[in-house]
Amino acid sequence: MTWYTEQWSNECNFSIKYEKELHSEKSPFQQIDFYQGKEFGTFFTLDRLMMVNEKDEFIYHDMIVHPAFATNPNIKKVLIIGGGDGGTAREVLRYPSVEEVVMVEIDERVFRLCQEYLPVTAKGVEEDKRMELRFEDGLAYVKNAPDASFDLILVDSTDPISVGEGLFTTAFYQECYRVLNKDGILINQHESPYFAEYAENMRKARKKIKAIFPITNVYQYHMPTYPSGHWLFGFASKTFDPVKDIRVEDWKSFGLKTKYYNTDLHVGAFQLPSYVKEALETDE
Amino acid sequence: MTWYTEQWSNECNFSIKYEKELHSEKSPFQQIDFYQGKEFGTFFTLDRLMMVNEKDEFIYHDMIVHPAFATNPNIKKVLIIGGGDGGTAREVLRYPSVEEVVMVEIDERVFRLCQEYLPVTAKGVEEDKRMELRFEDGLAYVKNAPDASFDLILVDSTDPISVGEGLFTTAFYQECYRVLNKDGILINQHESPYFAEYAENMRKARKKIKAIFPITNVYQYHMPTYPSGHWLFGFASKTFDPVKDIRVEDWKSFGLKTKYYNTDLHVGAFQLPSYVKEALETDE
C-alpha cells in the first residue's frame, strides 16, 4: 500500500491509498499517472493533480453536461474541449437527440490510456458514429471553426496551468461566443472559491466571461476529491437563463437516470454562498 | 512545522500543517487538542476529529442557525445541545428577538479552552444575559425539561460515537419533539453522504427522525475541513416547511450580514443530489 498525496493549498494535503501504480508516462504535454485503489477504484492524475476516479466521476460528469440540456433540450451539436477521459462525451451521447459531438483533446495519450484503464468513462465513446475525435489544441480549433456552428461548448479542462492555460483566456471565450449559435451555451470548468489560488482563477475566469456573454452564471457541486470539495462550473449563454428557463418536463422526458443531477438540484446549484457571490462580483 | 492528519475513510486522509500545538488534554469525556496554523488559524479536535477552525467555522455556524430563523422569525427560546465552542450560540445571540438560550454542553473543558484559545467562537457567549450555560448531559437535560418549552433545538454534536452517541437515538429525538412547542423546529448535525461510515450514520438518523416528526428535511453545505466536504443538517418541524414557508423579507429585516448563508442559498441547500435522496429514503 502506498499513498498518492495532493497538495490542496500551502497548508493542507489530501491523500489516497492505492494498491498499484498502473501506468506512468510523460507525454509531450504532461505527466500522466494511473493508480488503482479500493475505495476510489482506478484514478489518474495529470501533472500530479487528481482528474478522474471511479468513485466520484459521476458527480463531475453529471454536472458538466445535464444543466445545459435541461435549459435547452434542443441541443444537437456539441463541442467538447478537453475531456480526454471520455466521461463528458459519454454523458452527452446519452441524448438520442444529439447529432454531432466534436471532442478536441490536446493529448491523445490521455484518451488512449483511459480506453485501456478507465473504461467507465472512455468505453464506447470512439465507436459512437456521432463522435468526431480530434487530438489537437482546443484554442486553435475554435479559432478555425465556422461562426454559429455549435449549440453547446463544454470546456472540460485542467486548471489554468500548462495545457489548460489557453482555455482560461479572453481570446478563447471570444471564439467560443462566435462559434456558438444564437441559442448557444458555454459551460466551463470554473475552479473553486475556497483556497486562495483556485479562488483567484475563479475570479479571473468570471471577469473575462462576463465581459463577453449577456447571460452568465456560476453553479456549484460537491466534488470530494477536488481541492476543498467545493467546485464550480460557469454557465454562459446568449439567450437562456439556466434557472428561469429550465424545462423540467422536457428534460424528464429524456428518461435519463442520473446519480447526482436532478432538476431540483439544477436550480439549487445556482444558489451560491454569500462569500462566493461576493468574490465573483469583485473587480466589477 | 508538523501535520495534523485525519482519516476521512479507510482509504484517504486529510492533513493540515500547524506551527504550534497550543494545548492537549484528556478530559473526563474525550481527548481535546488545540493547534495553531496559518491558513486555518487556530483549530481544535475531539478524539482526533476536526471540530472547529478559524477558516471555515462561519460555514457550519451560519448553516446550523439561520435556516431555522428564516423559516420561523418568531423564535424566542432556543436550546443548544453540545456546541461547546460557542459558535452556534454566537449566531443565535445575534437575533435581538431571542429571549433565552440554554446551552447544554457535556464537557465544560471544551468551552473553557475555546474561551482561552478560540475567542472567534466563544467570546461574549457567557456574558450575554440571555444565556444559560449548563455543563451536563444533553439527553438527561431534555428528559427533565418541561413540555413545549422551546421554539428551536439545535443539536451541535460530534459524530455518534463517545459523547455524541446518545444524541443520535430515538429516545433523544422523542424528547426533543416533546419539549418543542407547536411551531417547534429541530436542527441536527446529520453527518455526510459520501463515505460509507458517515453515510450509514446519516441514514440511521434520518430513519429515526422521520418516524417522529411530521415534516422532515435534510439540507447540505460545503464544509471543506469535514470528511468529503459534503455535510448535512437535518431540519425537522411540527408545522413549518423550510422551503415553502421561508419568510425571506422577515429574515432580511433582521439586517444580519452573513458570509455563507443567504435566503436563496437556503432554498438551494434543500435540493439534494439524487444519490443522497435515494440513500435517505432507504429502509422506508
mmCIF file with all atom_site columns, C-alpha atoms in Angstrom, chain B residues 58-182:
data_model
loop_
_atom_site.group_PDB
_atom_site.id
_atom_site.type_symbol
_atom_site.label_atom_id
_atom_site.label_alt_id
_atom_site.label_comp_id
_atom_site.label_asym_id
_atom_site.label_entity_id
_atom_site.label_seq_id
_atom_site.pdbx_PDB_ins_code
_atom_site.Cartn_x
_atom_site.Cartn_y
_atom_site.Cartn_z
_atom_site.occupancy
_atom_site.B_iso_or_equiv
_atom_site.pdbx_formal_charge
_atom_site.auth_seq_id
_atom_site.auth_comp_id
_atom_site.auth_asym_id
_atom_site.auth_atom_id
_atom_site.pdbx_PDB_model_num
ATOM 1   C CA . PHE B 1 58  ? -18.526 30.504 9.598  1.00 0.00 ? 58  PHE B CA 1
ATOM 2   C CA . ILE B 1 59  ? -19.971 27.941 7.177  1.00 0.00 ? 59  ILE B CA 1
ATOM 3   C CA . TYR B 1 60  ? -21.064 25.450 9.822  1.00 0.00 ? 60  TYR B CA 1
ATOM 4   C CA . HIS B 1 61  ? -22.390 28.087 12.208 1.00 0.00 ? 61  HIS B CA 1
ATOM 5   C CA . ASP B 1 62  ? -24.303 30.014 9.554  1.00 0.00 ? 62  ASP B CA 1
ATOM 6   C CA . MET B 1 63  ? -25.929 26.835 8.351  1.00 0.00 ? 63  MET B CA 1
ATOM 7   C CA . ILE B 1 64  ? -26.901 25.367 11.718 1.00 0.00 ? 64  ILE B CA 1
ATOM 8   C CA . VAL B 1 65  ? -28.592 28.580 12.866 1.00 0.00 ? 65  VAL B CA 1
ATOM 9   C CA . HIS B 1 66  ? -30.021 30.800 10.121 1.00 0.00 ? 66  HIS B CA 1
ATOM 10  C CA . PRO B 1 67  ? -32.287 28.432 8.117  1.00 0.00 ? 67  PRO B CA 1
ATOM 11  C CA . ALA B 1 68  ? -34.457 27.895 11.202 1.00 0.00 ? 68  ALA B CA 1
ATOM 12  C CA . PHE B 1 69  ? -34.789 31.645 11.850 1.00 0.00 ? 69  PHE B CA 1
ATOM 13  C CA . ALA B 1 70  ? -35.694 32.343 8.223  1.00 0.00 ? 70  ALA B CA 1
ATOM 14  C CA . THR B 1 71  ? -38.408 29.688 8.493  1.00 0.00 ? 71  THR B CA 1
ATOM 15  C CA . ASN B 1 72  ? -39.752 30.987 11.807 1.00 0.00 ? 72  ASN B CA 1
ATOM 16  C CA . PRO B 1 73  ? -38.582 34.535 12.599 1.00 0.00 ? 73  PRO B CA 1
ATOM 17  C CA . ASN B 1 74  ? -40.521 34.427 15.875 1.00 0.00 ? 74  ASN B CA 1
ATOM 18  C CA . ILE B 1 75  ? -38.142 32.062 17.625 1.00 0.00 ? 75  ILE B CA 1
ATOM 19  C CA . LYS B 1 76  ? -37.586 33.264 21.184 1.00 0.00 ? 76  LYS B CA 1
ATOM 20  C CA . LYS B 1 77  ? -36.437 30.274 23.245 1.00 0.00 ? 77  LYS B CA 1
ATOM 21  C CA . VAL B 1 78  ? -33.550 28.217 21.965 1.00 0.00 ? 78  VAL B CA 1
ATOM 22  C CA . LEU B 1 79  ? -31.937 25.055 23.297 1.00 0.00 ? 79  LEU B CA 1
ATOM 23  C CA . ILE B 1 80  ? -28.442 24.203 22.078 1.00 0.00 ? 80  ILE B CA 1
ATOM 24  C CA . ILE B 1 81  ? -27.241 20.669 22.772 1.00 0.00 ? 81  ILE B CA 1
ATOM 25  C CA . GLY B 1 82  ? -23.468 20.480 22.528 1.00 0.00 ? 82  GLY B CA 1
ATOM 26  C CA . GLY B 1 83  ? -21.920 23.436 20.726 1.00 0.00 ? 83  GLY B CA 1
ATOM 27  C CA . GLY B 1 84  ? -19.111 23.792 23.263 1.00 0.00 ? 84  GLY B CA 1
ATOM 28  C CA . ASP B 1 85  ? -17.043 26.056 21.044 1.00 0.00 ? 85  ASP B CA 1
ATOM 29  C CA . GLY B 1 86  ? -19.722 28.743 21.379 1.00 0.00 ? 86  GLY B CA 1
ATOM 30  C CA . GLY B 1 87  ? -20.119 29.470 17.655 1.00 0.00 ? 87  GLY B CA 1
ATOM 31  C CA . THR B 1 88  ? -23.719 28.307 17.459 1.00 0.00 ? 88  THR B CA 1
ATOM 32  C CA . ALA B 1 89  ? -24.685 30.404 20.492 1.00 0.00 ? 89  ALA B CA 1
ATOM 33  C CA . ARG B 1 90  ? -22.829 33.364 18.984 1.00 0.00 ? 90  ARG B CA 1
ATOM 34  C CA . GLU B 1 91  ? -25.002 33.230 15.846 1.00 0.00 ? 91  GLU B CA 1
ATOM 35  C CA . VAL B 1 92  ? -28.251 32.705 17.788 1.00 0.00 ? 92  VAL B CA 1
ATOM 36  C CA . LEU B 1 93  ? -27.456 35.664 20.047 1.00 0.00 ? 93  LEU B CA 1
ATOM 37  C CA . ARG B 1 94  ? -27.252 37.956 17.000 1.00 0.00 ? 94  ARG B CA 1
ATOM 38  C CA . TYR B 1 95  ? -31.066 37.904 16.892 1.00 0.00 ? 95  TYR B CA 1
ATOM 39  C CA . PRO B 1 96  ? -32.305 40.610 19.273 1.00 0.00 ? 96  PRO B CA 1
ATOM 40  C CA . SER B 1 97  ? -35.700 38.867 19.291 1.00 0.00 ? 97  SER B CA 1
ATOM 41  C CA . VAL B 1 98  ? -34.228 35.833 21.045 1.00 0.00 ? 98  VAL B CA 1
ATOM 42  C CA . GLU B 1 99  ? -35.071 35.950 24.739 1.00 0.00 ? 99  GLU B CA 1
ATOM 43  C CA . GLU B 1 100 ? -33.493 32.839 26.190 1.00 0.00 ? 100 GLU B CA 1
ATOM 44  C CA . VAL B 1 101 ? -30.760 30.436 25.118 1.00 0.00 ? 101 VAL B CA 1
ATOM 45  C CA . VAL B 1 102 ? -29.971 27.305 27.108 1.00 0.00 ? 102 VAL B CA 1
ATOM 46  C CA . MET B 1 103 ? -26.747 25.655 26.034 1.00 0.00 ? 103 MET B CA 1
ATOM 47  C CA . VAL B 1 104 ? -26.130 22.164 27.398 1.00 0.00 ? 104 VAL B CA 1
ATOM 48  C CA . GLU B 1 105 ? -22.558 21.060 26.771 1.00 0.00 ? 105 GLU B CA 1
ATOM 49  C CA . ILE B 1 106 ? -21.408 17.868 28.441 1.00 0.00 ? 106 ILE B CA 1
ATOM 50  C CA . ASP B 1 107 ? -17.745 18.846 28.591 1.00 0.00 ? 107 ASP B CA 1
ATOM 51  C CA . GLU B 1 108 ? -17.018 22.133 30.307 1.00 0.00 ? 108 GLU B CA 1
ATOM 52  C CA . ARG B 1 109 ? -13.345 21.869 29.348 1.00 0.00 ? 109 ARG B CA 1
ATOM 53  C CA . VAL B 1 110 ? -14.221 22.328 25.661 1.00 0.00 ? 110 VAL B CA 1
ATOM 54  C CA . PHE B 1 111 ? -15.949 25.616 26.384 1.00 0.00 ? 111 PHE B CA 1
ATOM 55  C CA . ARG B 1 112 ? -13.276 26.905 28.781 1.00 0.00 ? 112 ARG B CA 1
ATOM 56  C CA . LEU B 1 113 ? -10.496 26.081 26.331 1.00 0.00 ? 113 LEU B CA 1
ATOM 57  C CA . CYS B 1 114 ? -12.373 27.784 23.498 1.00 0.00 ? 114 CYS B CA 1
ATOM 58  C CA . GLN B 1 115 ? -12.733 30.867 25.683 1.00 0.00 ? 115 GLN B CA 1
ATOM 59  C CA . GLU B 1 116 ? -8.958  30.825 26.021 1.00 0.00 ? 116 GLU B CA 1
ATOM 60  C CA . TYR B 1 117 ? -7.854  29.794 22.535 1.00 0.00 ? 117 TYR B CA 1
ATOM 61  C CA . LEU B 1 118 ? -10.776 30.368 20.183 1.00 0.00 ? 118 LEU B CA 1
ATOM 62  C CA . PRO B 1 119 ? -12.381 33.715 21.039 1.00 0.00 ? 119 PRO B CA 1
ATOM 63  C CA . VAL B 1 120 ? -13.804 33.956 17.499 1.00 0.00 ? 120 VAL B CA 1
ATOM 64  C CA . THR B 1 121 ? -16.485 31.459 18.556 1.00 0.00 ? 121 THR B CA 1
ATOM 65  C CA . ALA B 1 122 ? -16.563 31.622 22.373 1.00 0.00 ? 122 ALA B CA 1
ATOM 66  C CA . LYS B 1 123 ? -16.085 35.294 23.216 1.00 0.00 ? 123 LYS B CA 1
ATOM 67  C CA . GLY B 1 124 ? -19.059 37.077 24.744 1.00 0.00 ? 124 GLY B CA 1
ATOM 68  C CA . VAL B 1 125 ? -21.282 33.992 24.922 1.00 0.00 ? 125 VAL B CA 1
ATOM 69  C CA . GLU B 1 126 ? -21.092 33.504 28.686 1.00 0.00 ? 126 GLU B CA 1
ATOM 70  C CA . GLU B 1 127 ? -21.537 37.226 29.325 1.00 0.00 ? 127 GLU B CA 1
ATOM 71  C CA . ASP B 1 128 ? -24.805 37.561 27.376 1.00 0.00 ? 128 ASP B CA 1
ATOM 72  C CA . LYS B 1 129 ? -27.658 37.896 29.892 1.00 0.00 ? 129 LYS B CA 1
ATOM 73  C CA . ARG B 1 130 ? -29.962 35.712 27.770 1.00 0.00 ? 130 ARG B CA 1
ATOM 74  C CA . MET B 1 131 ? -27.610 32.715 28.068 1.00 0.00 ? 131 MET B CA 1
ATOM 75  C CA . GLU B 1 132 ? -27.950 29.858 30.489 1.00 0.00 ? 132 GLU B CA 1
ATOM 76  C CA . LEU B 1 133 ? -24.852 27.670 30.310 1.00 0.00 ? 133 LEU B CA 1
ATOM 77  C CA . ARG B 1 134 ? -25.144 24.156 31.664 1.00 0.00 ? 134 ARG B CA 1
ATOM 78  C CA . PHE B 1 135 ? -22.365 21.606 31.684 1.00 0.00 ? 135 PHE B CA 1
ATOM 79  C CA . GLU B 1 136 ? -24.225 18.319 31.785 1.00 0.00 ? 136 GLU B CA 1
ATOM 80  C CA . ASP B 1 137 ? -25.536 15.512 29.605 1.00 0.00 ? 137 ASP B CA 1
ATOM 81  C CA . GLY B 1 138 ? -27.851 16.748 26.835 1.00 0.00 ? 138 GLY B CA 1
ATOM 82  C CA . LEU B 1 139 ? -30.003 13.635 26.763 1.00 0.00 ? 139 LEU B CA 1
ATOM 83  C CA . ALA B 1 140 ? -30.594 13.835 30.532 1.00 0.00 ? 140 ALA B CA 1
ATOM 84  C CA . TYR B 1 141 ? -31.405 17.542 30.209 1.00 0.00 ? 141 TYR B CA 1
ATOM 85  C CA . VAL B 1 142 ? -34.142 17.075 27.615 1.00 0.00 ? 142 VAL B CA 1
ATOM 86  C CA . LYS B 1 143 ? -35.636 14.187 29.588 1.00 0.00 ? 143 LYS B CA 1
ATOM 87  C CA . ASN B 1 144 ? -36.211 16.538 32.504 1.00 0.00 ? 144 ASN B CA 1
ATOM 88  C CA . ALA B 1 145 ? -37.243 19.622 30.529 1.00 0.00 ? 145 ALA B CA 1
ATOM 89  C CA . PRO B 1 146 ? -40.937 20.599 30.556 1.00 0.00 ? 146 PRO B CA 1
ATOM 90  C CA . ASP B 1 147 ? -43.240 20.004 27.566 1.00 0.00 ? 147 ASP B CA 1
ATOM 91  C CA . ALA B 1 148 ? -43.369 22.656 24.848 1.00 0.00 ? 148 ALA B CA 1
ATOM 92  C CA . SER B 1 149 ? -40.696 24.824 26.412 1.00 0.00 ? 149 SER B CA 1
ATOM 93  C CA . PHE B 1 150 ? -38.567 25.689 23.356 1.00 0.00 ? 150 PHE B CA 1
ATOM 94  C CA . ASP B 1 151 ? -39.113 27.083 19.853 1.00 0.00 ? 151 ASP B CA 1
ATOM 95  C CA . LEU B 1 152 ? -35.895 25.678 18.489 1.00 0.00 ? 152 LEU B CA 1
ATOM 96  C CA . ILE B 1 153 ? -33.452 22.916 19.384 1.00 0.00 ? 153 ILE B CA 1
ATOM 97  C CA . LEU B 1 154 ? -30.021 22.911 17.741 1.00 0.00 ? 154 LEU B CA 1
ATOM 98  C CA . VAL B 1 155 ? -28.081 19.677 18.082 1.00 0.00 ? 155 VAL B CA 1
ATOM 99  C CA . ASP B 1 156 ? -24.479 20.719 17.549 1.00 0.00 ? 156 ASP B CA 1
ATOM 100 C CA . SER B 1 157 ? -22.828 17.420 18.315 1.00 0.00 ? 157 SER B CA 1
ATOM 101 C CA . THR B 1 158 ? -19.890 15.260 17.365 1.00 0.00 ? 158 THR B CA 1
ATOM 102 C CA . ASP B 1 159 ? -20.376 12.056 15.382 1.00 0.00 ? 159 ASP B CA 1
ATOM 103 C CA . PRO B 1 160 ? -22.455 9.303  17.013 1.00 0.00 ? 160 PRO B CA 1
ATOM 104 C CA . ILE B 1 161 ? -19.523 7.874  18.914 1.00 0.00 ? 161 ILE B CA 1
ATOM 105 C CA . SER B 1 162 ? -18.448 8.502  22.504 1.00 0.00 ? 162 SER B CA 1
ATOM 106 C CA . VAL B 1 163 ? -20.241 11.550 23.998 1.00 0.00 ? 163 VAL B CA 1
ATOM 107 C CA . GLY B 1 164 ? -22.247 12.171 20.829 1.00 0.00 ? 164 GLY B CA 1
ATOM 108 C CA . GLU B 1 165 ? -23.844 8.743  20.715 1.00 0.00 ? 165 GLU B CA 1
ATOM 109 C CA . GLY B 1 166 ? -26.923 9.463  22.831 1.00 0.00 ? 166 GLY B CA 1
ATOM 110 C CA . LEU B 1 167 ? -27.757 12.426 20.599 1.00 0.00 ? 167 LEU B CA 1
ATOM 111 C CA . PHE B 1 168 ? -28.440 10.127 17.650 1.00 0.00 ? 168 PHE B CA 1
ATOM 112 C CA . THR B 1 169 ? -31.055 7.934  19.393 1.00 0.00 ? 169 THR B CA 1
ATOM 113 C CA . THR B 1 170 ? -34.819 7.647  19.003 1.00 0.00 ? 170 THR B CA 1
ATOM 114 C CA . ALA B 1 171 ? -35.195 8.345  22.736 1.00 0.00 ? 171 ALA B CA 1
ATOM 115 C CA . PHE B 1 172 ? -33.414 11.682 22.307 1.00 0.00 ? 172 PHE B CA 1
ATOM 116 C CA . TYR B 1 173 ? -35.407 12.741 19.235 1.00 0.00 ? 173 TYR B CA 1
ATOM 117 C CA . GLN B 1 174 ? -38.669 11.850 21.029 1.00 0.00 ? 174 GLN B CA 1
ATOM 118 C CA . GLU B 1 175 ? -37.741 14.049 23.966 1.00 0.00 ? 175 GLU B CA 1
ATOM 119 C CA . CYS B 1 176 ? -36.858 16.842 21.541 1.00 0.00 ? 176 CYS B CA 1
ATOM 120 C CA . TYR B 1 177 ? -40.303 16.530 19.981 1.00 0.00 ? 177 TYR B CA 1
ATOM 121 C CA . ARG B 1 178 ? -41.927 16.744 23.401 1.00 0.00 ? 178 ARG B CA 1
ATOM 122 C CA . VAL B 1 179 ? -40.018 19.784 24.630 1.00 0.00 ? 179 VAL B CA 1
ATOM 123 C CA . LEU B 1 180 ? -40.603 21.718 21.400 1.00 0.00 ? 180 LEU B CA 1
ATOM 124 C CA . ASN B 1 181 ? -43.714 23.892 21.240 1.00 0.00 ? 181 ASN B CA 1
ATOM 125 C CA . LYS B 1 182 ? -46.320 23.572 18.483 1.00 0.00 ? 182 LYS B CA 1
#
